[in-house]
């Protein structure tokens, strides 16, 4: 009898354990990877009566609930009612919890007969919604795996820096980037507002060398670059919008090097000895000017620089003479304290090993970008009291098409080996209290090299997805790189964001038109790299500047404005194929484009490949790669006279 009862008990336990083990859900794939997951059985599928319910009267919680509803509708076309009060089965429920162990940005989610989200702060609730949206978009029925999670970042600052000085980055692009960063829980965007090109590409003449200051200035009319800038109002609105999505904007005015835009405007403050991209640190006029420039954006009840941090630059100044080094240190200390006088935390580029000297420079509550150990030895900087942001150039610098640093980051190496505790060759303990986080950077060193904002994006996005993991989950990520790199492609850029212009996830025709009429609106904005656009044409003479298609970021010409040839323009660059139509010519045309080139086929034969072109300067001593890519515009057909038939758009290169 005892044996029989024992066998029955074993069988029951085996059945229970087997069922439990087999049915427990594996950890969902999201970016960044979840810190903790306990799987349960089954799926939660929203019903027609599902709502978003928030508890309490905290307006920040109500805001997160409404943001989640807006993004859910944008991504999935389903409108969920947002209500305050008691939840029922099938609802999404948001509330503030007392679980202080989750910290400022952590959150907990339980997915059962309802989805219960809690966090100590509203920011944690918002990050939880990013996780839920990512989980949802991977299932066609919008179902979520049942289970519970606790998630929190290893590092407080998870950032990206964009060089807007050498290449103008339009505000709509920056706003899209904030949405994208927020979707991956990246919380800091440093905007590099001024810089200059290298003079060897401009006849070794500082007066001809490209330089730009990108922010509207009323104190110094004419300082602001004419080829692209941000008004004060739109920059303020941008920072407020970013803050509402959990992203801090750190504006940077880079002085006293990289400052040619300032000396173009006020030549007397430039250094004749070290180059006009250096400010003269020995002239009182230099301080008067720079004081006034920073003051314009820092003073008043509603300053232009809204956030809690401001970056003052301070990198790569000459250290040839001791008196110059001491003056540089004095300058750095002055502007740290100047910015602090307006209630901001000062941020600097690490330079104080390069500029080692006797003049004291304030370190308490100063955030230093640790980018190259030869310029700022991180152990010494920590000993001096600086908080560090890990931005090692040998790992995390993208310089598009330049041939040095990275064109595309080595995401496999970063995923497997790097965390913010790795600064150059120095490796610190994880979560070191003075290493506040990490940041990667895009430097547009080669001004005029044809690179578009789309080209930048194709370089940035894989890095952003990868580094979002490494800055949040640190060294404890469990998903193998090969799995991660394949699965990340299933996730979108964010709610309503598609900078890459991708259409469809499988190779197919995404648009057809038997006869394309002038002025046709296709319902598509553009198509990203790896595409083919083909059509038949019966041509008639067209006015120069006649468009086939345009979108907000690009134009494709049947007759370009200069030569009347087939061509395209984007980001201020005009590229043309050496081909134009005879009157009454009948031809089959195909344009194929990827990340490296744009190709023209006529009647099935490759006519021209506009690939990366090497351009030489100074008798061949210096060279620059010139990029001729195109994300193809599709939003609206032009006012052409020719007959266009059999238009087809493929989301792959044929």
XYZ file of C-alpha atoms in Angstrom:
654
model
C 0.000 0.000 0.000
C 2.824 2.360 0.929
C 4.638 1.600 -2.357
C 1.469 2.299 -4.334
C 0.905 5.641 -2.589
C 4.588 6.537 -3.121
C 4.401 5.769 -6.840
C 1.216 7.831 -7.171
C 2.916 10.760 -5.401
C 6.010 10.518 -7.609
C 3.824 10.366 -10.735
C 1.834 13.420 -9.597
C 5.005 15.384 -8.836
C 6.572 14.365 -12.137
C 3.442 15.408 -14.007
C 3.305 18.731 -12.156
C 6.996 19.530 -12.566
C 7.033 18.438 -16.196
C 3.999 20.538 -16.978
C 5.405 23.520 -15.087
C 8.843 23.256 -16.694
C 7.506 22.767 -20.192
C 4.999 25.631 -19.976
C 7.049 28.330 -18.260
C 7.763 31.183 -20.646
C 11.362 31.984 -21.487
C 12.673 35.483 -20.905
C 11.296 37.776 -23.643
C 13.756 39.338 -26.068
C 13.869 43.084 -25.537
C 16.589 45.743 -25.783
C 18.124 46.274 -23.315
C 17.950 42.768 -21.909
C 15.848 42.353 -18.768
C 17.804 42.087 -15.544
C 15.375 39.632 -13.867
C 12.614 37.411 -15.276
C 10.480 34.690 -13.757
C 8.408 32.914 -16.372
C 4.825 31.760 -15.884
C 2.481 29.764 -18.099
C 0.468 31.045 -21.024
C -0.044 34.352 -22.769
C -1.831 37.603 -21.975
C -3.750 38.836 -25.017
C -5.459 42.248 -24.838
C -9.200 42.076 -25.423
C -11.661 44.537 -26.918
C -12.343 45.836 -23.411
C -8.719 46.211 -22.275
C -7.913 49.586 -20.748
C -4.949 51.477 -19.372
C -5.666 52.157 -15.709
C -3.576 54.334 -13.417
C -3.781 54.585 -9.653
C -3.575 57.738 -7.582
C -3.600 61.383 -8.568
C 0.054 61.834 -9.549
C 0.006 63.731 -12.885
C 3.308 62.076 -13.871
C 1.685 58.637 -13.689
C -1.276 59.874 -15.722
C 1.158 61.245 -18.314
C 2.930 57.892 -18.660
C -0.423 56.115 -19.049
C -1.437 58.503 -21.825
C 1.957 58.261 -23.534
C 1.628 54.477 -23.530
C -1.844 54.741 -25.061
C -0.630 57.085 -27.815
C 2.343 54.893 -28.670
C 0.249 51.722 -28.578
C -2.189 53.223 -31.065
C 0.634 54.522 -33.282
C 2.337 51.147 -33.436
C -0.590 48.735 -33.443
C -3.625 50.739 -34.540
C -5.553 49.963 -31.357
C -6.884 52.708 -29.124
C -6.965 51.763 -25.444
C -9.029 53.915 -23.080
C -7.069 55.583 -20.274
C -8.897 55.734 -16.941
C -8.173 56.363 -13.293
C -9.466 53.904 -10.751
C -9.879 50.194 -10.196
C -8.538 47.689 -12.724
C -10.111 44.530 -14.094
C -8.762 41.449 -15.836
C -7.395 42.375 -19.267
C -6.193 45.835 -18.226
C -2.760 47.472 -18.122
C -2.311 48.928 -14.623
C 0.212 51.609 -13.604
C 1.098 52.713 -10.085
C 3.926 54.114 -7.992
C 5.433 51.569 -5.609
C 7.600 51.789 -2.532
C 10.243 49.360 -3.844
C 13.239 51.647 -3.374
C 15.647 48.889 -4.448
C 14.590 49.530 -8.041
C 16.127 53.022 -7.898
C 15.286 56.084 -9.976
C 14.731 54.237 -13.250
C 13.852 50.681 -12.280
C 10.447 49.046 -12.598
C 8.572 45.813 -11.968
C 5.969 44.194 -14.218
C 3.700 41.229 -13.557
C 1.898 39.791 -16.579
C -0.989 37.539 -15.545
C -4.717 38.075 -16.156
C -3.728 41.749 -16.337
C -0.456 43.624 -16.788
C 0.581 45.304 -13.528
C 3.360 47.884 -13.761
C 4.936 49.524 -10.718
C 8.001 51.672 -10.070
C 9.297 54.079 -7.420
C 9.365 56.906 -9.990
C 7.363 57.791 -13.089
C 10.500 57.437 -15.231
C 10.631 53.746 -14.314
C 7.001 53.376 -15.355
C 7.868 54.964 -18.701
C 10.798 52.590 -19.284
C 8.438 49.709 -18.519
C 6.160 50.849 -21.342
C 9.109 50.623 -23.749
C 9.603 47.007 -22.690
C 5.908 46.223 -23.160
C 5.830 47.841 -26.608
C 8.887 45.875 -27.734
C 7.379 42.626 -26.476
C 4.092 43.405 -28.196
C 5.530 44.271 -31.598
C 7.121 40.828 -31.869
C 3.731 39.055 -31.786
C 1.133 39.506 -34.513
C -1.706 38.969 -32.014
C -0.191 41.570 -29.617
C 0.142 38.899 -26.918
C 2.573 39.111 -23.999
C 4.296 36.187 -22.303
C 3.009 35.742 -18.771
C 5.587 36.133 -16.053
C 7.155 38.759 -13.856
C 10.186 40.991 -14.288
C 12.293 43.410 -12.309
C 14.496 45.676 -14.367
C 16.942 48.464 -13.527
C 20.036 50.013 -15.123
C 23.617 49.322 -14.102
C 24.635 52.841 -15.175
C 22.806 56.128 -14.687
C 23.950 57.835 -17.909
C 23.449 55.954 -21.174
C 24.309 58.283 -23.972
C 25.097 59.285 -27.496
C 26.805 62.380 -28.901
C 26.111 63.929 -32.289
C 28.506 66.343 -33.962
C 26.149 68.936 -35.428
C 28.940 71.465 -35.961
C 30.728 70.012 -38.975
C 27.491 68.728 -40.488
C 24.097 70.265 -39.866
C 21.692 67.739 -38.384
C 18.112 68.976 -38.908
C 15.888 69.325 -35.865
C 13.373 66.734 -37.106
C 16.231 64.207 -37.235
C 17.297 65.047 -33.668
C 13.706 64.716 -32.462
C 13.434 61.306 -34.119
C 16.663 60.318 -32.426
C 15.286 61.240 -29.025
C 12.251 59.009 -29.659
C 14.542 56.227 -30.827
C 16.864 56.540 -27.853
C 13.931 56.546 -25.457
C 12.601 53.348 -27.049
C 15.867 51.661 -26.068
C 16.138 53.334 -22.636
C 19.081 55.523 -23.674
C 18.691 58.681 -21.614
C 21.318 61.248 -22.655
C 21.953 63.043 -25.960
C 24.921 65.413 -26.150
C 24.517 67.949 -28.945
C 27.879 69.279 -30.167
C 26.840 72.741 -31.372
C 30.005 74.117 -32.950
C 33.112 72.844 -34.692
C 35.203 73.205 -37.816
C 36.650 71.122 -40.611
C 40.335 70.409 -41.239
C 42.096 73.200 -43.093
C 44.057 70.877 -45.425
C 40.811 70.361 -47.349
C 40.369 74.114 -47.724
C 43.676 75.215 -49.265
C 45.297 75.332 -45.807
C 43.501 78.620 -45.300
C 41.651 79.170 -42.021
C 39.508 81.848 -43.624
C 38.204 79.325 -46.172
C 37.895 76.387 -43.775
C 34.352 75.311 -43.011
C 33.131 76.141 -39.516
C 29.692 76.476 -37.979
C 27.901 77.556 -34.810
C 24.408 76.037 -34.885
C 22.377 78.009 -32.349
C 20.581 81.302 -32.915
C 22.394 84.200 -31.223
C 20.916 87.605 -30.550
C 23.986 88.808 -28.663
C 26.187 88.166 -31.700
C 24.181 88.549 -34.937
C 26.028 86.800 -37.745
C 27.713 84.195 -35.541
C 25.033 81.624 -36.306
C 25.736 79.471 -39.358
C 23.688 80.366 -42.425
C 23.542 76.831 -43.840
C 21.627 75.341 -40.932
C 20.867 76.287 -37.347
C 18.386 75.898 -34.501
C 16.286 78.800 -33.296
C 16.231 79.349 -29.557
C 12.564 78.450 -29.408
C 12.900 75.177 -31.291
C 15.933 74.218 -29.199
C 13.996 74.885 -25.996
C 11.007 72.915 -27.307
C 13.354 70.098 -28.311
C 14.822 69.842 -24.809
C 11.375 69.856 -23.202
C 10.126 67.196 -25.620
C 13.187 65.054 -24.846
C 12.679 65.464 -21.116
C 9.087 64.246 -21.461
C 10.508 61.012 -22.946
C 13.159 60.521 -20.266
C 16.054 61.836 -22.378
C 18.327 64.628 -21.170
C 19.870 66.963 -23.748
C 23.393 68.137 -22.909
C 24.191 71.152 -25.114
C 27.869 71.645 -25.855
C 29.666 74.818 -26.875
C 33.210 73.644 -27.573
C 35.946 76.060 -26.458
C 38.822 76.972 -26.500
C 39.835 74.646 -29.393
C 37.489 73.602 -32.211
C 36.412 77.236 -32.118
C 36.967 78.488 -35.677
C 33.301 79.507 -35.977
C 33.892 81.967 -33.144
C 37.098 83.379 -34.603
C 35.555 83.711 -38.075
C 33.087 86.032 -36.379
C 35.610 87.729 -34.059
C 39.121 87.235 -35.580
C 40.892 89.167 -32.852
C 40.240 86.393 -30.291
C 41.919 83.712 -32.449
C 45.401 82.371 -31.774
C 47.923 83.230 -34.465
C 50.478 80.901 -32.886
C 48.391 77.738 -32.524
C 45.862 78.232 -35.288
C 42.649 80.187 -35.665
C 40.633 77.211 -34.445
C 42.217 77.973 -31.044
C 41.040 80.904 -28.957
C 43.774 83.182 -27.649
C 43.730 82.488 -23.925
C 45.862 85.483 -23.044
C 43.451 88.140 -24.313
C 40.766 89.581 -21.989
C 38.528 89.983 -25.056
C 38.376 86.187 -25.382
C 36.839 85.826 -21.936
C 34.474 88.731 -22.509
C 33.202 87.121 -25.691
C 32.883 83.560 -24.360
C 31.312 84.764 -21.099
C 28.667 86.626 -23.080
C 28.076 83.660 -25.398
C 27.416 81.219 -22.556
C 25.432 83.836 -20.629
C 23.043 84.265 -23.556
C 21.875 80.662 -23.189
C 22.124 80.338 -19.403
C 20.615 83.459 -17.902
C 17.018 84.377 -17.219
C 14.015 82.639 -15.702
C 13.549 80.478 -18.820
C 17.059 79.920 -20.189
C 17.739 78.413 -23.610
C 19.742 75.622 -21.970
C 16.936 73.960 -20.043
C 18.540 70.888 -18.491
C 20.765 70.347 -15.491
C 24.042 69.936 -17.424
C 26.008 72.058 -19.897
C 29.170 70.963 -21.723
C 31.990 73.485 -22.157
C 34.283 71.464 -24.455
C 37.947 71.912 -23.378
C 39.618 69.276 -25.557
C 42.672 69.145 -27.805
C 44.256 72.502 -27.049
C 47.990 72.868 -27.587
C 50.264 71.893 -24.690
C 53.579 72.945 -26.239
C 54.374 75.587 -23.627
C 53.946 75.557 -19.866
C 52.417 79.035 -19.741
C 49.819 77.945 -22.320
C 49.024 74.806 -20.306
C 48.547 76.834 -17.134
C 46.342 79.317 -18.991
C 44.272 76.463 -20.433
C 43.754 75.065 -16.939
C 42.729 78.495 -15.706
C 40.311 78.827 -18.628
C 38.786 75.406 -17.892
C 38.342 76.190 -14.212
C 36.792 79.571 -15.054
C 34.091 78.083 -17.289
C 33.323 75.195 -14.952
C 32.574 77.762 -12.269
C 30.847 80.096 -14.733
C 28.358 77.395 -15.745
C 27.869 76.344 -12.132
C 26.974 79.944 -11.327
C 23.772 79.417 -13.298
C 22.869 76.267 -11.368
C 24.156 73.773 -13.971
C 26.550 70.868 -13.672
C 29.578 71.444 -15.884
C 30.707 68.741 -18.318
C 34.164 68.683 -19.922
C 36.203 66.602 -22.321
C 39.115 64.924 -20.560
C 42.318 66.899 -21.190
C 44.014 67.387 -17.864
C 46.737 64.770 -18.319
C 47.613 66.319 -21.679
C 47.463 69.696 -19.923
C 49.151 68.645 -16.697
C 50.140 71.629 -14.622
C 49.981 73.491 -11.326
C 46.867 75.623 -11.776
C 43.981 73.984 -9.886
C 40.871 72.968 -11.843
C 37.652 72.281 -9.970
C 36.731 68.595 -9.905
C 33.906 68.197 -7.413
C 30.579 67.578 -9.181
C 32.226 67.917 -12.626
C 31.418 65.275 -15.252
C 34.320 64.418 -17.542
C 34.054 62.627 -20.885
C 36.941 60.151 -20.642
C 37.743 59.697 -24.339
C 41.494 59.061 -24.619
C 43.723 58.047 -21.747
C 46.661 60.008 -23.113
C 44.611 63.179 -22.710
C 43.033 62.254 -19.363
C 44.356 59.230 -17.479
C 41.152 57.875 -15.911
C 42.684 56.573 -12.656
C 44.246 59.951 -12.033
C 41.052 61.801 -12.928
C 39.095 59.634 -10.477
C 41.739 60.301 -7.819
C 41.374 64.029 -8.455
C 37.637 63.686 -7.841
C 36.065 63.791 -11.308
C 33.033 61.750 -12.218
C 33.659 60.004 -15.534
C 31.569 59.236 -18.586
C 33.196 56.380 -20.486
C 33.644 57.401 -24.152
C 36.835 55.600 -25.252
C 37.631 56.670 -28.790
C 39.188 53.323 -29.722
C 35.878 51.600 -29.050
C 33.110 54.144 -29.522
C 33.982 56.817 -32.108
C 32.201 56.755 -35.479
C 33.741 59.025 -38.127
C 31.737 58.324 -41.302
C 33.781 57.360 -44.374
C 36.964 58.896 -42.951
C 39.226 55.839 -42.968
C 40.159 56.150 -39.297
C 38.399 55.314 -36.042
C 35.251 53.416 -37.062
C 32.966 53.774 -40.039
C 30.666 51.253 -38.333
C 31.294 50.249 -34.727
C 32.431 46.696 -34.027
C 29.179 45.701 -32.358
C 30.220 42.081 -31.791
C 33.323 43.098 -29.887
C 31.385 45.699 -27.897
C 28.607 43.285 -27.017
C 30.999 40.579 -25.885
C 33.689 42.652 -24.199
C 32.810 46.275 -23.412
C 31.007 47.967 -20.553
C 31.390 51.547 -19.284
C 33.934 50.180 -16.805
C 36.329 49.755 -19.776
C 38.023 53.083 -20.545
C 40.757 52.457 -23.079
C 43.072 49.854 -21.592
C 41.915 50.593 -18.054
C 39.285 48.269 -16.611
C 37.537 49.364 -13.436
C 35.160 47.434 -11.177
C 31.634 47.331 -12.583
C 29.336 50.068 -11.269
C 32.281 52.096 -9.945
C 30.683 55.008 -8.128
C 32.628 57.613 -10.131
C 31.919 56.047 -13.543
C 28.448 57.388 -14.170
C 27.874 55.673 -17.502
C 28.909 55.631 -21.126
C 28.413 57.357 -24.433
C 29.267 56.734 -28.072
C 29.849 59.486 -30.583
C 29.539 60.485 -34.224
C 32.176 62.946 -35.413
C 31.569 64.445 -38.860
C 35.240 65.343 -39.311
C 35.241 65.364 -43.105
C 32.932 68.246 -43.866
C 31.801 68.112 -47.473
C 32.249 64.357 -47.916
C 28.719 63.709 -49.209
C 27.549 61.827 -46.119
C 23.815 62.205 -45.495
C 21.880 62.037 -42.258
C 20.559 58.697 -43.536
C 24.128 57.425 -43.897
C 24.811 58.504 -40.327
C 21.707 56.693 -39.146
C 22.643 53.411 -40.790
C 25.887 53.588 -38.841
C 24.346 54.655 -35.555
C 21.317 52.408 -35.180
C 23.064 49.011 -34.795
C 25.461 50.655 -32.351
C 22.597 52.223 -30.413
C 20.801 48.905 -30.045
C 24.009 47.176 -28.950
C 25.203 49.810 -26.512
C 21.750 50.196 -24.996
C 22.276 46.653 -23.689
C 25.808 47.258 -22.455
C 24.955 50.459 -20.589
C 21.790 49.068 -18.950
C 22.520 45.377 -18.372
C 26.303 45.768 -18.184
C 28.364 42.608 -18.186
C 25.461 40.399 -17.105
C 23.680 40.048 -20.458
C 22.905 36.384 -21.111
C 21.684 36.403 -24.722
C 24.488 35.244 -27.101
C 25.606 37.886 -29.576
C 24.527 35.865 -32.604
C 21.007 35.549 -31.184
C 20.921 39.221 -30.223
C 22.168 40.434 -33.605
C 19.510 38.453 -35.468
C 16.663 39.244 -33.084
C 17.350 42.996 -32.927
C 16.279 43.279 -36.570
C 12.730 42.381 -35.557
C 12.391 45.563 -33.504
C 11.367 48.925 -34.894
C 13.170 52.208 -34.326
C 10.387 53.384 -32.049
C 6.757 54.494 -32.129
C 6.174 56.250 -35.439
C 9.908 56.408 -36.213
C 11.467 54.982 -39.382
C 14.565 57.029 -40.166
C 16.019 54.129 -42.157
C 13.014 54.161 -44.507
C 12.514 50.423 -44.277
C 9.344 48.999 -45.837
C 8.449 45.391 -45.106
C 10.470 42.666 -43.434
C 10.504 40.190 -46.351
C 11.758 40.828 -49.924
C 8.844 41.985 -52.083
C 7.374 44.690 -54.270
C 6.138 47.441 -51.960
C 4.590 49.748 -54.577
C 3.325 49.443 -58.147
C 1.769 51.982 -60.497
C 0.822 51.142 -64.061
C 0.947 54.798 -65.097
C 2.543 57.398 -62.844
C 0.746 60.709 -63.174
C 2.378 64.031 -62.264
C 1.667 65.037 -58.687
C 0.776 61.519 -57.535
C 1.054 61.046 -53.765
C 2.104 57.464 -53.125
C 1.339 57.167 -49.425
C 5.005 56.257 -48.901
C 7.690 58.654 -47.719
C 10.828 56.912 -48.997
C 12.540 53.557 -49.235
C 15.784 52.805 -47.456
C 18.940 51.090 -48.639
C 18.710 47.781 -50.457
C 16.031 48.892 -52.925
C 15.263 48.920 -56.650
C 13.013 51.513 -58.290
C 12.194 50.742 -61.929
C 9.990 52.295 -64.601
C 9.548 52.686 -68.333
C 9.772 56.119 -69.857
C 8.788 57.744 -73.112
C 10.627 61.010 -72.809
C 9.919 64.514 -73.973
C 12.209 67.503 -73.365
C 11.934 68.490 -69.714
C 12.808 71.775 -68.020
C 15.937 71.600 -65.906
C 14.974 70.804 -62.334
C 12.109 68.505 -63.339
C 11.516 65.963 -60.590
C 10.472 62.351 -60.783
C 9.892 62.110 -57.010
C 10.510 64.126 -53.893
C 10.274 63.574 -50.163
C 11.152 65.914 -47.264
C 14.780 64.768 -47.376
C 15.584 64.169 -51.038
C 14.700 64.743 -54.689
C 15.229 62.483 -57.697
C 15.450 64.402 -60.981
C 14.538 63.381 -64.496
C 16.444 66.519 -65.463
C 18.740 67.918 -62.820
C 18.865 71.714 -62.273
C 22.428 72.148 -63.575
C 22.988 69.823 -66.532
C 19.594 68.341 -67.365
C 20.753 64.790 -66.552
C 19.292 62.101 -64.320
C 20.347 62.831 -60.773
C 19.409 63.369 -57.155
C 19.902 65.820 -54.337
C 19.904 65.356 -50.565
C 21.541 67.147 -47.659
C 22.694 69.941 -49.940
C 24.593 67.614 -52.305
C 23.699 67.188 -55.986
C 24.829 63.964 -57.676
C 24.208 63.224 -61.346
C 24.465 60.240 -63.644
C 26.141 60.871 -66.967
C 22.893 60.175 -68.773
C 20.052 62.249 -70.203
C 17.175 61.279 -72.453
C 16.790 61.988 -76.141
C 13.407 63.442 -77.120
C 10.906 60.618 -77.643
C 13.351 58.053 -76.253
C 11.745 54.885 -74.944
C 13.757 53.212 -72.218
C 13.532 50.902 -69.246
C 15.175 52.525 -66.204
C 16.133 51.050 -62.851
C 17.774 52.741 -59.870
C 19.285 50.480 -57.239
C 20.787 51.729 -53.995
C 22.533 50.491 -50.882
C 24.820 51.852 -48.146
C 27.752 52.252 -50.557
C 26.434 53.369 -53.926
C 23.559 54.330 -56.213
C 23.370 52.568 -59.568
C 21.641 53.386 -62.855
C 20.512 50.621 -65.217
C 19.230 51.441 -68.710
C 17.485 48.688 -70.657
C 18.851 46.100 -68.255
C 22.489 47.202 -68.540
C 24.463 48.906 -65.766
C 25.101 52.408 -67.054
C 26.832 53.972 -64.066
C 27.667 53.163 -60.457
C 27.929 56.224 -58.212
C 29.997 54.568 -55.527
C 32.382 56.007 -52.937
C 34.734 58.297 -54.823
C 38.219 59.296 -53.727
C 38.890 63.029 -54.019
C 42.419 64.400 -53.707
C 43.770 67.650 -52.304
C 47.130 69.392 -52.113
C 48.631 67.582 -55.090
C 47.438 64.199 -53.883
C 48.928 64.528 -50.420
C 45.501 64.529 -48.793
C 42.352 62.680 -49.806
C 38.736 62.414 -48.802
C 36.129 59.761 -49.561
C 33.023 61.264 -51.162
C 29.785 59.308 -50.648
C 26.979 59.270 -53.255
C 24.201 57.267 -51.656
C 20.453 57.857 -51.795
C 17.504 56.802 -49.694
C 15.017 57.029 -52.555
C 12.258 59.650 -52.208
C 8.726 58.461 -52.957
C 6.310 60.835 -51.286
C 5.155 62.850 -54.291
C 5.702 62.653 -58.034
C 6.972 65.754 -59.825
C 5.402 67.879 -62.554
C 6.981 66.026 -65.488
C 5.777 65.859 -69.110
C 7.240 62.482 -70.052
C 5.164 59.314 -69.849
C 6.109 57.046 -66.921
C 4.675 53.532 -66.860
C 5.193 50.219 -65.051
C 6.633 51.848 -61.944
C 7.732 49.248 -59.399
C 9.460 49.663 -56.045
C 11.245 46.648 -54.552
C 12.632 46.515 -51.021
C 15.732 44.692 -52.215
C 18.455 45.195 -54.811
C 17.443 43.323 -57.952
